[in-house]
mmCIF file of C-alpha atoms and ligand atoms in Angstrom:
data_model
loop_
_atom_site.group_PDB
_atom_site.id
_atom_site.type_symbol
_atom_site.label_atom_id
_atom_site.label_comp_id
_atom_site.label_asym_id
_atom_site.label_seq_id
_atom_site.Cartn_x
_atom_site.Cartn_y
_atom_site.Cartn_z
ATOM 1 C CA MET K 1 0.000 0.000 0.000
ATOM 2 C CA ILE K 2 1.342 3.454 -0.899
ATOM 3 C CA ALA K 3 0.750 5.664 2.165
ATOM 4 C CA HIS K 4 -1.311 8.846 1.856
ATOM 5 C CA ASN K 5 1.066 10.778 4.096
ATOM 6 C CA ARG K 6 4.172 9.952 6.102
ATOM 7 C CA PRO K 7 6.815 12.099 7.809
ATOM 8 C CA PHE K 8 10.138 12.101 5.968
ATOM 9 C CA ILE K 9 13.150 12.073 8.296
ATOM 10 C CA SER K 10 16.559 12.328 6.602
ATOM 11 C CA PRO K 11 19.928 11.251 8.057
ATOM 12 C CA GLU K 12 20.701 14.979 8.547
ATOM 13 C CA ASP K 13 17.495 15.359 10.581
ATOM 14 C CA ARG K 14 18.544 12.461 12.821
ATOM 15 C CA ALA K 15 22.010 13.960 13.264
ATOM 16 C CA ALA K 16 20.498 17.323 14.239
ATOM 17 C CA VAL K 17 18.298 15.675 16.880
ATOM 18 C CA ASP K 18 21.214 13.555 18.108
ATOM 19 C CA ALA K 19 23.343 16.660 18.545
ATOM 20 C CA VAL K 20 20.670 18.178 20.806
ATOM 21 C CA LEU K 21 20.364 14.962 22.815
ATOM 22 C CA ALA K 22 24.134 14.844 23.239
ATOM 23 C CA SER K 23 24.351 18.510 24.232
ATOM 24 C CA GLY K 24 22.656 18.046 27.600
ATOM 25 C CA TRP K 25 20.133 20.847 26.835
ATOM 26 C CA ILE K 26 16.875 19.413 25.537
ATOM 27 C CA ALA K 27 14.240 21.922 26.748
ATOM 28 C CA GLN K 28 13.640 25.251 24.979
ATOM 29 C CA GLY K 29 17.057 26.680 24.217
ATOM 30 C CA PRO K 30 19.437 27.443 21.354
ATOM 31 C CA ALA K 31 17.727 25.150 18.817
ATOM 32 C CA VAL K 32 14.384 26.912 19.370
ATOM 33 C CA LYS K 33 16.160 30.229 18.854
ATOM 34 C CA GLY K 34 17.705 28.828 15.674
ATOM 35 C CA LEU K 35 14.296 27.825 14.321
ATOM 36 C CA GLU K 36 12.905 31.284 15.095
ATOM 37 C CA GLU K 37 15.823 32.939 13.310
ATOM 38 C CA CYS K 38 15.272 30.671 10.323
ATOM 39 C CA PHE K 39 11.670 31.942 9.982
ATOM 40 C CA ILE K 40 12.803 35.556 10.418
ATOM 41 C CA ARG K 41 15.315 34.986 7.586
ATOM 42 C CA GLN K 42 12.631 33.377 5.395
ATOM 43 C CA HIS K 43 10.447 36.446 5.899
ATOM 44 C CA GLY K 44 13.349 38.857 5.539
ATOM 45 C CA GLY K 45 12.745 40.413 8.967
ATOM 46 C CA GLY K 46 10.099 40.713 11.653
ATOM 47 C CA ALA K 47 10.062 38.606 14.806
ATOM 48 C CA ALA K 48 9.189 34.991 15.611
ATOM 49 C CA CYS K 49 8.251 32.906 18.636
ATOM 50 C CA ALA K 50 8.224 29.106 18.504
ATOM 51 C CA VAL K 51 5.514 27.454 20.594
ATOM 52 C CA ALA K 52 4.090 24.036 21.437
ATOM 53 C CA SER K 53 1.673 23.625 18.518
ATOM 54 C CA GLY K 54 -0.103 25.353 15.659
ATOM 55 C CA THR K 55 -3.212 25.609 17.837
ATOM 56 C CA ALA K 56 -1.174 27.337 20.557
ATOM 57 C CA ALA K 57 0.226 29.674 17.888
ATOM 58 C CA LEU K 58 -3.307 30.587 16.763
ATOM 59 C CA PHE K 59 -4.428 31.193 20.349
ATOM 60 C CA LEU K 60 -1.364 33.298 21.150
ATOM 61 C CA ALA K 61 -1.684 35.340 17.947
ATOM 62 C CA LEU K 62 -5.346 36.068 18.777
ATOM 63 C CA GLN K 63 -4.398 37.048 22.307
ATOM 64 C CA ALA K 64 -1.450 39.220 21.191
ATOM 65 C CA LEU K 65 -3.637 41.026 18.633
ATOM 66 C CA GLY K 66 -6.291 41.842 21.227
ATOM 67 C CA ALA K 67 -8.952 39.266 20.369
ATOM 68 C CA ALA K 68 -9.128 37.926 23.931
ATOM 69 C CA SER K 69 -11.305 40.750 25.208
ATOM 70 C CA GLY K 70 -14.408 38.564 25.473
ATOM 71 C CA GLN K 71 -16.256 40.650 22.908
ATOM 72 C CA ALA K 72 -14.123 39.991 19.840
ATOM 73 C CA LYS K 73 -15.616 38.175 16.850
ATOM 74 C CA VAL K 74 -13.271 36.079 14.746
ATOM 75 C CA ALA K 75 -14.191 34.927 11.247
ATOM 76 C CA VAL K 76 -13.024 31.401 10.403
ATOM 77 C CA PRO K 77 -13.511 29.378 7.214
ATOM 78 C CA SER K 78 -15.998 26.542 7.586
ATOM 79 C CA TYR K 79 -13.808 24.159 5.590
ATOM 80 C CA ALA K 80 -10.902 23.978 8.073
ATOM 81 C CA CYS K 81 -9.702 21.975 11.045
ATOM 82 C CA SER K 82 -11.264 22.334 14.475
ATOM 83 C CA ALA K 83 -8.016 23.836 15.804
ATOM 84 C CA LEU K 84 -9.336 27.208 14.598
ATOM 85 C CA LEU K 85 -12.496 26.964 16.704
ATOM 86 C CA ASN K 86 -10.494 25.697 19.685
ATOM 87 C CA ALA K 87 -8.129 28.669 19.525
ATOM 88 C CA VAL K 88 -10.987 31.168 19.191
ATOM 89 C CA PHE K 89 -12.887 29.696 22.154
ATOM 90 C CA MET K 90 -9.736 29.413 24.251
ATOM 91 C CA ALA K 91 -9.093 33.112 23.625
ATOM 92 C CA GLY K 92 -12.623 33.803 24.900
ATOM 93 C CA ALA K 93 -13.663 35.215 21.523
ATOM 94 C CA GLN K 94 -16.700 34.334 19.420
ATOM 95 C CA PRO K 95 -16.339 32.502 16.118
ATOM 96 C CA ARG K 96 -18.116 33.654 12.957
ATOM 97 C CA VAL K 97 -18.081 30.807 10.453
ATOM 98 C CA VAL K 98 -17.776 31.792 6.782
ATOM 99 C CA ASP K 99 -18.119 29.659 3.628
ATOM 100 C CA VAL K 100 -15.152 29.051 1.304
ATOM 101 C CA LEU K 101 -14.537 29.450 -2.407
ATOM 102 C CA PRO K 102 -15.344 26.320 -4.442
ATOM 103 C CA ASP K 103 -12.110 26.399 -6.474
ATOM 104 C CA THR K 104 -9.313 27.250 -3.977
ATOM 105 C CA PHE K 105 -11.172 26.044 -0.819
ATOM 106 C CA CYS K 106 -10.038 29.261 0.934
ATOM 107 C CA LEU K 107 -12.194 31.713 2.899
ATOM 108 C CA ASP K 108 -14.435 33.674 0.505
ATOM 109 C CA PRO K 109 -13.995 37.442 1.084
ATOM 110 C CA ASP K 110 -17.528 38.139 -0.238
ATOM 111 C CA ALA K 111 -19.019 35.565 2.123
ATOM 112 C CA LEU K 112 -16.988 37.225 4.862
ATOM 113 C CA GLN K 113 -18.874 40.465 4.239
ATOM 114 C CA ARG K 114 -22.196 38.639 4.169
ATOM 115 C CA GLN K 115 -21.750 36.123 6.984
ATOM 116 C CA ALA K 116 -19.444 37.972 9.390
ATOM 117 C CA PRO K 117 -20.019 41.714 9.018
ATOM 118 C CA ASP K 118 -19.261 42.194 12.732
ATOM 119 C CA ALA K 119 -15.998 40.198 12.832
ATOM 120 C CA GLY K 120 -13.036 42.440 13.611
ATOM 121 C CA PHE K 121 -10.661 39.518 13.117
ATOM 122 C CA ALA K 122 -10.276 36.832 10.475
ATOM 123 C CA ILE K 123 -8.180 33.677 10.376
ATOM 124 C CA ALA K 124 -7.292 32.986 6.737
ATOM 125 C CA VAL K 125 -6.086 29.448 6.026
ATOM 126 C CA HIS K 126 -3.920 28.989 2.935
ATOM 127 C CA THR K 127 -5.706 25.704 2.331
ATOM 128 C CA TYR K 128 -3.392 22.914 1.138
ATOM 129 C CA GLY K 129 -1.032 25.646 -0.094
ATOM 130 C CA ALA K 130 -3.515 27.692 -2.199
ATOM 131 C CA VAL K 131 -3.400 31.401 -1.400
ATOM 132 C CA ALA K 132 -6.257 32.945 0.589
ATOM 133 C CA ASP K 133 -7.078 36.529 -0.423
ATOM 134 C CA CYS K 134 -5.929 38.325 2.738
ATOM 135 C CA THR K 135 -5.731 41.677 0.949
ATOM 136 C CA ALA K 136 -9.501 41.617 0.351
ATOM 137 C CA MET K 137 -10.080 40.750 4.015
ATOM 138 C CA LYS K 138 -7.870 43.638 5.140
ATOM 139 C CA ARG K 139 -9.644 46.003 2.752
ATOM 140 C CA THR K 140 -12.837 45.480 4.753
ATOM 141 C CA GLY K 141 -10.999 46.391 7.949
ATOM 142 C CA ARG K 142 -10.279 42.980 9.459
ATOM 143 C CA VAL K 143 -7.235 42.154 11.547
ATOM 144 C CA VAL K 144 -5.987 39.094 9.665
ATOM 145 C CA ILE K 145 -4.102 36.101 11.052
ATOM 146 C CA GLU K 146 -2.650 34.041 8.220
ATOM 147 C CA ASP K 147 -2.784 30.342 9.016
ATOM 148 C CA CYS K 148 0.279 29.061 7.144
ATOM 149 C CA CYS K 149 0.185 25.591 8.719
ATOM 150 C CA HIS K 150 0.009 24.094 5.202
ATOM 151 C CA ALA K 151 2.774 26.255 3.720
ATOM 152 C CA PRO K 152 5.737 26.602 6.084
ATOM 153 C CA ALA K 153 7.541 29.680 4.813
ATOM 154 C CA GLY K 154 8.632 27.717 1.775
ATOM 155 C CA SER K 155 6.296 29.262 -0.791
ATOM 156 C CA VAL K 156 7.694 31.736 -3.289
ATOM 157 C CA PRO K 157 6.751 34.513 -2.689
ATOM 158 C CA VAL K 158 6.491 33.639 0.968
ATOM 159 C CA LEU K 159 2.980 33.665 2.482
ATOM 160 C CA GLY K 160 2.043 35.262 5.790
ATOM 161 C CA GLU K 161 3.109 38.838 5.158
ATOM 162 C CA VAL K 162 -0.221 40.483 4.326
ATOM 163 C CA GLY K 163 -1.916 39.851 7.671
ATOM 164 C CA GLU K 164 -0.881 41.087 11.118
ATOM 165 C CA ALA K 165 0.566 37.690 12.081
ATOM 166 C CA ALA K 166 1.325 34.311 10.528
ATOM 167 C CA VAL K 167 1.073 30.982 12.334
ATOM 168 C CA TYR K 168 2.783 27.687 11.550
ATOM 169 C CA SER K 169 2.460 24.077 12.715
ATOM 170 C CA PHE K 170 5.146 21.403 12.877
ATOM 171 C CA TYR K 171 2.780 18.525 13.582
ATOM 172 C CA ALA K 172 3.834 15.112 12.252
ATOM 173 C CA THR K 173 1.675 15.264 9.104
ATOM 174 C CA LYS K 174 2.739 18.753 8.004
ATOM 175 C CA VAL K 175 5.250 19.704 5.311
ATOM 176 C CA VAL K 176 7.936 20.399 7.920
ATOM 177 C CA THR K 177 7.696 18.563 11.234
ATOM 178 C CA GLY K 178 9.171 18.501 14.705
ATOM 179 C CA GLY K 179 6.684 15.813 15.786
ATOM 180 C CA GLN K 180 4.708 18.673 17.332
ATOM 181 C CA GLY K 181 5.323 22.395 17.485
ATOM 182 C CA GLY K 182 4.175 25.741 16.173
ATOM 183 C CA LEU K 183 5.389 29.266 15.543
ATOM 184 C CA VAL K 184 4.073 32.823 15.384
ATOM 185 C CA TRP K 185 5.755 35.269 13.027
ATOM 186 C CA SER K 186 4.893 38.940 12.662
ATOM 187 C CA ARG K 187 6.425 41.922 10.904
ATOM 188 C CA ASP K 188 5.590 43.809 14.117
ATOM 189 C CA PRO K 189 7.933 42.842 16.994
ATOM 190 C CA ALA K 190 5.421 44.210 19.525
ATOM 191 C CA VAL K 191 2.970 41.444 18.559
ATOM 192 C CA VAL K 192 5.622 38.759 18.995
ATOM 193 C CA ASP K 193 6.764 40.300 22.299
ATOM 194 C CA LYS K 194 3.292 39.588 23.703
ATOM 195 C CA VAL K 195 3.525 35.974 22.542
ATOM 196 C CA LEU K 196 6.999 35.657 24.064
ATOM 197 C CA ASP K 197 5.754 37.086 27.338
ATOM 198 C CA TYR K 198 2.948 34.536 27.540
ATOM 199 C CA ARG K 199 5.272 31.621 26.763
ATOM 200 C CA GLN K 200 7.947 32.742 29.259
ATOM 201 C CA PHE K 201 5.859 31.869 32.294
ATOM 202 C CA ASP K 202 8.439 31.549 35.053
ATOM 203 C CA CYS K 203 11.063 33.667 36.810
ATOM 204 C CA ARG K 204 8.914 36.805 36.449
ATOM 205 C CA GLU K 205 8.639 39.568 39.005
ATOM 206 C CA HIS K 206 5.276 40.712 37.770
ATOM 207 C CA TYR K 207 2.647 37.966 37.868
ATOM 208 C CA VAL K 208 -0.089 37.687 35.249
ATOM 209 C CA PRO K 209 -1.528 34.342 34.121
ATOM 210 C CA ARG K 210 0.764 32.828 31.494
ATOM 211 C CA PHE K 211 1.127 29.268 30.280
ATOM 212 C CA ASN K 212 3.755 26.746 29.283
ATOM 213 C CA PHE K 213 3.497 26.765 25.501
ATOM 214 C CA GLN K 214 7.172 26.006 24.931
ATOM 215 C CA MET K 215 8.680 23.857 22.245
ATOM 216 C CA THR K 216 11.634 21.579 23.059
ATOM 217 C CA ASP K 217 15.042 21.883 21.416
ATOM 218 C CA ILE K 218 14.575 18.285 20.223
ATOM 219 C CA GLN K 219 11.514 19.303 18.183
ATOM 220 C CA ALA K 220 13.092 22.542 17.020
ATOM 221 C CA ALA K 221 16.262 20.801 15.802
ATOM 222 C CA LEU K 222 14.179 18.387 13.704
ATOM 223 C CA ALA K 223 11.993 21.129 12.214
ATOM 224 C CA HIS K 224 14.966 23.420 11.584
ATOM 225 C CA SER K 225 16.896 20.645 9.863
ATOM 226 C CA GLN K 226 13.920 20.071 7.542
ATOM 227 C CA MET K 227 13.648 23.811 6.877
ATOM 228 C CA GLN K 228 17.219 23.737 5.492
ATOM 229 C CA ARG K 229 15.919 21.831 2.465
ATOM 230 C CA ILE K 230 12.576 23.619 2.134
ATOM 231 C CA ASP K 231 13.248 24.637 -1.495
ATOM 232 C CA ALA K 232 13.944 21.037 -2.499
ATOM 233 C CA ILE K 233 10.826 19.923 -0.590
ATOM 234 C CA ARG K 234 8.689 22.491 -2.415
ATOM 235 C CA GLU K 235 10.105 21.529 -5.810
ATOM 236 C CA ARG K 236 9.586 17.818 -5.225
ATOM 237 C CA ARG K 237 5.996 18.372 -4.114
ATOM 238 C CA ALA K 238 5.336 20.635 -7.097
ATOM 239 C CA PHE K 239 6.777 17.978 -9.417
ATOM 240 C CA ILE K 240 4.517 15.269 -7.951
ATOM 241 C CA ALA K 241 1.532 17.629 -8.284
ATOM 242 C CA SER K 242 2.315 18.367 -11.933
ATOM 243 C CA GLU K 243 2.576 14.635 -12.674
ATOM 244 C CA TYR K 244 -0.810 14.031 -11.033
ATOM 245 C CA LEU K 245 -2.313 16.987 -12.864
ATOM 246 C CA SER K 246 -1.393 15.557 -16.248
ATOM 247 C CA ALA K 247 -2.703 12.092 -15.265
ATOM 248 C CA ILE K 248 -6.157 13.203 -14.119
ATOM 249 C CA PRO K 249 -8.785 11.603 -16.376
ATOM 250 C CA SER K 250 -11.457 13.821 -17.926
ATOM 251 C CA GLY K 251 -14.389 14.282 -15.581
ATOM 252 C CA LEU K 252 -12.140 14.845 -12.586
ATOM 253 C CA SER K 253 -10.362 18.099 -11.738
ATOM 254 C CA ALA K 254 -7.945 19.431 -9.119
ATOM 255 C CA GLN K 255 -8.019 22.196 -6.520
ATOM 256 C CA ALA K 256 -7.225 25.550 -8.123
ATOM 257 C CA GLY K 257 -4.297 27.724 -7.143
ATOM 258 C CA LEU K 258 -1.622 25.073 -6.664
ATOM 259 C CA ALA K 259 -0.255 24.681 -10.177
ATOM 260 C CA GLU K 260 1.418 28.124 -10.226
ATOM 261 C CA THR K 261 5.172 28.143 -9.690
ATOM 262 C CA GLY K 262 6.339 28.746 -6.169
ATOM 263 C CA ARG K 263 3.332 27.218 -4.411
ATOM 264 C CA MET K 264 3.926 24.782 -1.579
ATOM 265 C CA VAL K 265 1.642 21.835 -2.296
ATOM 266 C CA TYR K 266 0.606 20.360 1.044
ATOM 267 C CA ARG K 267 -2.094 18.107 -0.375
ATOM 268 C CA PHE K 268 -3.124 17.221 -3.891
ATOM 269 C CA VAL K 269 -6.908 17.150 -3.851
ATOM 270 C CA VAL K 270 -9.000 15.790 -6.707
ATOM 271 C CA LEU K 271 -12.618 16.856 -7.286
ATOM 272 C CA ALA K 272 -15.184 14.376 -8.614
ATOM 273 C CA PRO K 273 -18.579 15.286 -10.102
ATOM 274 C CA ASN K 274 -20.423 13.810 -7.110
ATOM 275 C CA ARG K 275 -20.099 11.766 -3.926
ATOM 276 C CA GLU K 276 -20.710 8.397 -5.629
ATOM 277 C CA ILE K 277 -17.869 8.919 -8.104
ATOM 278 C CA ARG K 278 -15.576 10.217 -5.358
ATOM 279 C CA ASN K 279 -16.259 7.121 -3.264
ATOM 280 C CA ALA K 280 -15.768 4.884 -6.319
ATOM 281 C CA LEU K 281 -12.430 6.596 -6.994
ATOM 282 C CA GLN K 282 -11.295 6.016 -3.420
ATOM 283 C CA THR K 283 -12.313 2.330 -3.584
ATOM 284 C CA TYR K 284 -10.607 1.915 -6.962
ATOM 285 C CA LEU K 285 -7.352 3.520 -5.798
ATOM 286 C CA LYS K 286 -7.361 1.445 -2.605
ATOM 287 C CA ALA K 287 -7.880 -1.746 -4.623
ATOM 288 C CA ASN K 288 -4.790 -0.699 -6.583
ATOM 289 C CA GLY K 289 -2.687 -0.242 -3.459
ATOM 290 C CA ILE K 290 -3.024 3.544 -3.162
ATOM 291 C CA GLU K 291 -4.178 5.012 0.127
ATOM 292 C CA CYS K 292 -6.168 8.240 -0.212
ATOM 293 C CA ALA K 293 -8.108 10.340 2.272
ATOM 294 C CA VAL K 294 -11.203 12.501 2.376
ATOM 295 C CA PRO K 295 -9.383 15.576 3.660
ATOM 296 C CA VAL K 296 -12.323 17.054 5.567
ATOM 297 C CA GLU K 297 -15.434 14.989 6.341
ATOM 298 C CA LYS K 298 -18.873 16.624 6.482
ATOM 299 C CA PHE K 299 -19.202 16.238 10.261
ATOM 300 C CA GLU K 300 -15.883 18.094 10.713
ATOM 301 C CA LEU K 301 -17.079 21.292 9.006
ATOM 302 C CA LEU K 302 -16.890 24.064 11.564
ATOM 303 C CA HIS K 303 -20.487 25.244 11.013
ATOM 304 C CA ARG K 304 -21.658 21.673 11.708
ATOM 305 C CA TYR K 305 -19.752 21.562 15.018
ATOM 306 C CA LEU K 306 -21.582 24.765 15.970
ATOM 307 C CA LYS K 307 -24.958 23.424 14.734
ATOM 308 C CA LEU K 308 -25.365 26.257 12.221
ATOM 309 C CA ASP K 309 -27.566 25.878 9.136
ATOM 310 C CA PRO K 310 -25.673 23.805 6.508
ATOM 311 C CA GLU K 311 -27.573 25.604 3.729
ATOM 312 C CA GLN K 312 -25.570 28.728 4.502
ATOM 313 C CA TYR K 313 -22.346 26.843 3.633
ATOM 314 C CA PRO K 314 -23.009 25.268 0.220
ATOM 315 C CA HIS K 315 -19.400 25.245 -1.025
ATOM 316 C CA SER K 316 -17.953 23.690 2.134
ATOM 317 C CA GLU K 317 -20.747 21.122 2.204
ATOM 318 C CA ARG K 318 -20.133 20.146 -1.398
ATOM 319 C CA LEU K 319 -16.350 19.899 -0.993
ATOM 320 C CA THR K 320 -16.758 17.199 1.658
ATOM 321 C CA ASP K 321 -18.761 15.156 -0.866
ATOM 322 C CA ILE K 322 -16.526 15.437 -3.903
ATOM 323 C CA THR K 323 -12.909 15.745 -2.719
ATOM 324 C CA LEU K 324 -10.241 13.076 -2.360
ATOM 325 C CA SER K 325 -6.627 13.658 -1.367
ATOM 326 C CA LEU K 326 -3.923 11.651 -3.169
ATOM 327 C CA PRO K 327 -0.599 10.574 -1.580
ATOM 328 C CA MET K 328 1.705 13.600 -1.246
ATOM 329 C CA HIS K 329 4.910 13.268 0.741
ATOM 330 C CA LEU K 330 8.662 13.052 0.324
ATOM 331 C CA GLY K 331 8.653 9.294 0.912
ATOM 332 C CA LEU K 332 7.065 8.722 -2.524
ATOM 333 C CA SER K 333 9.570 7.283 -4.976
ATOM 334 C CA SER K 334 9.441 8.185 -8.652
ATOM 335 C CA ALA K 335 8.169 4.638 -9.262
ATOM 336 C CA ASP K 336 5.345 5.268 -6.758
ATOM 337 C CA VAL K 337 4.427 8.503 -8.541
ATOM 338 C CA SER K 338 4.351 6.882 -12.002
ATOM 339 C CA SER K 339 2.360 3.961 -10.681
ATOM 340 C CA ILE K 340 -0.205 6.315 -9.063
ATOM 341 C CA CYS K 341 -0.404 8.334 -12.313
ATOM 342 C CA GLY K 342 -0.980 5.168 -14.362
ATOM 343 C CA VAL K 343 -3.736 3.917 -12.076
ATOM 344 C CA LEU K 344 -5.352 7.372 -11.856
ATOM 345 C CA SER K 345 -5.389 7.893 -15.614
ATOM 346 C CA ARG K 346 -7.197 4.565 -16.130
ATOM 347 C CA PHE K 347 -10.088 5.463 -13.791
ATOM 348 C CA GLN K 348 -13.379 5.149 -15.676
ATOM 349 C CA ILE K 349 -16.094 7.561 -14.602
HETATM 350 C C1 PLP R 1 -2.483 21.435 11.687
HETATM 351 C C2 PLP R 1 -3.214 22.703 11.567
HETATM 352 C C3 PLP R 1 -3.475 23.502 12.676
HETATM 353 C C4 PLP R 1 -3.149 23.083 14.077
HETATM 354 O O1 PLP R 1 -1.822 22.780 14.278
HETATM 355 P P1 PLP R 1 -1.387 21.775 15.465
HETATM 356 O O2 PLP R 1 0.087 21.880 15.480
HETATM 357 O O3 PLP R 1 -1.876 20.411 15.102
HETATM 358 O O4 PLP R 1 -2.018 22.269 16.722
HETATM 359 C C5 PLP R 1 -4.128 24.705 12.469
HETATM 360 N N1 PLP R 1 -4.505 25.093 11.244
HETATM 361 C C6 PLP R 1 -4.280 24.331 10.160
HETATM 362 C C7 PLP R 1 -4.715 24.826 8.816
HETATM 363 C C8 PLP R 1 -3.640 23.109 10.284
HETATM 364 O O5 PLP R 1 -3.436 22.351 9.199
#
């Protein structure tokens, strides 16, 4: 069976982790600092704070930007992971769920105006590496947090610089992993200072509630080592995506916005005409030794978790019926890719 997703750990990654283990300093320390500096370099400036997870990064960015007042409304795309809702609730803010665009799967700026006129904040996910239109969201006066968990500072041009803050995840299934971990980057050092203050919970003269959201040097060394080859990772993923794109049989299509040069392809998602054909495609690929995944199931849609009317979210609803994610990771050999392309191209609708 060809796996849908698998972390890729190189000998250099192992050596970097070994060096931390041998150093005697395994908690947050110089390797975390090194990872932060790497993201500052990628963005050509600003400030960064590495934290325990992408969810923690979202929560801390909301808090640092003033969304934890109790009254703040935060727009989130419906077609996204529940981490967004968790961060909003943990910050004590109120979510406003907005439908996504049917082609890029990213938050729809027009729906934002319609469904969340009162939201002062918006979390824009660059879904699977496609670019969310943060400029349009800013134009209507929103404070934007760019969720770059699918595109870890390896896109060209780099994502995350339109909004007030960018957040990253280094969870095991992401493009760059530390096992777990996250990071907040902002052009504005004052925003990151607030995140740093919250993370640095001990040895403080002035007490306010803070929390241990630290990342270990073990995790940071792994993620930083992977970041060293981010350009090669992006190119390999783009190559796999272009192979898949040319193998897609007529009747199926792919998510828009990932074929352009410079995009970081986190997932390669195929769209079928309807749920029956999508399910048939998944069964067919599985029978041919290819593991695929429905990237977001209907019950996971954020409006469904909040028991909101599904009819207000037609694009998100439909995406859960017709999408299937193909294997996309660095462990795929060229033989795997050709074999997947061959099988895919022979699918009869
Ligand atoms: C993974 C992910 C998160 C949460 O990150 P964790 O590190 O798992 O907490 C948030 N947003 C998006 C888009 C993600 O893919």
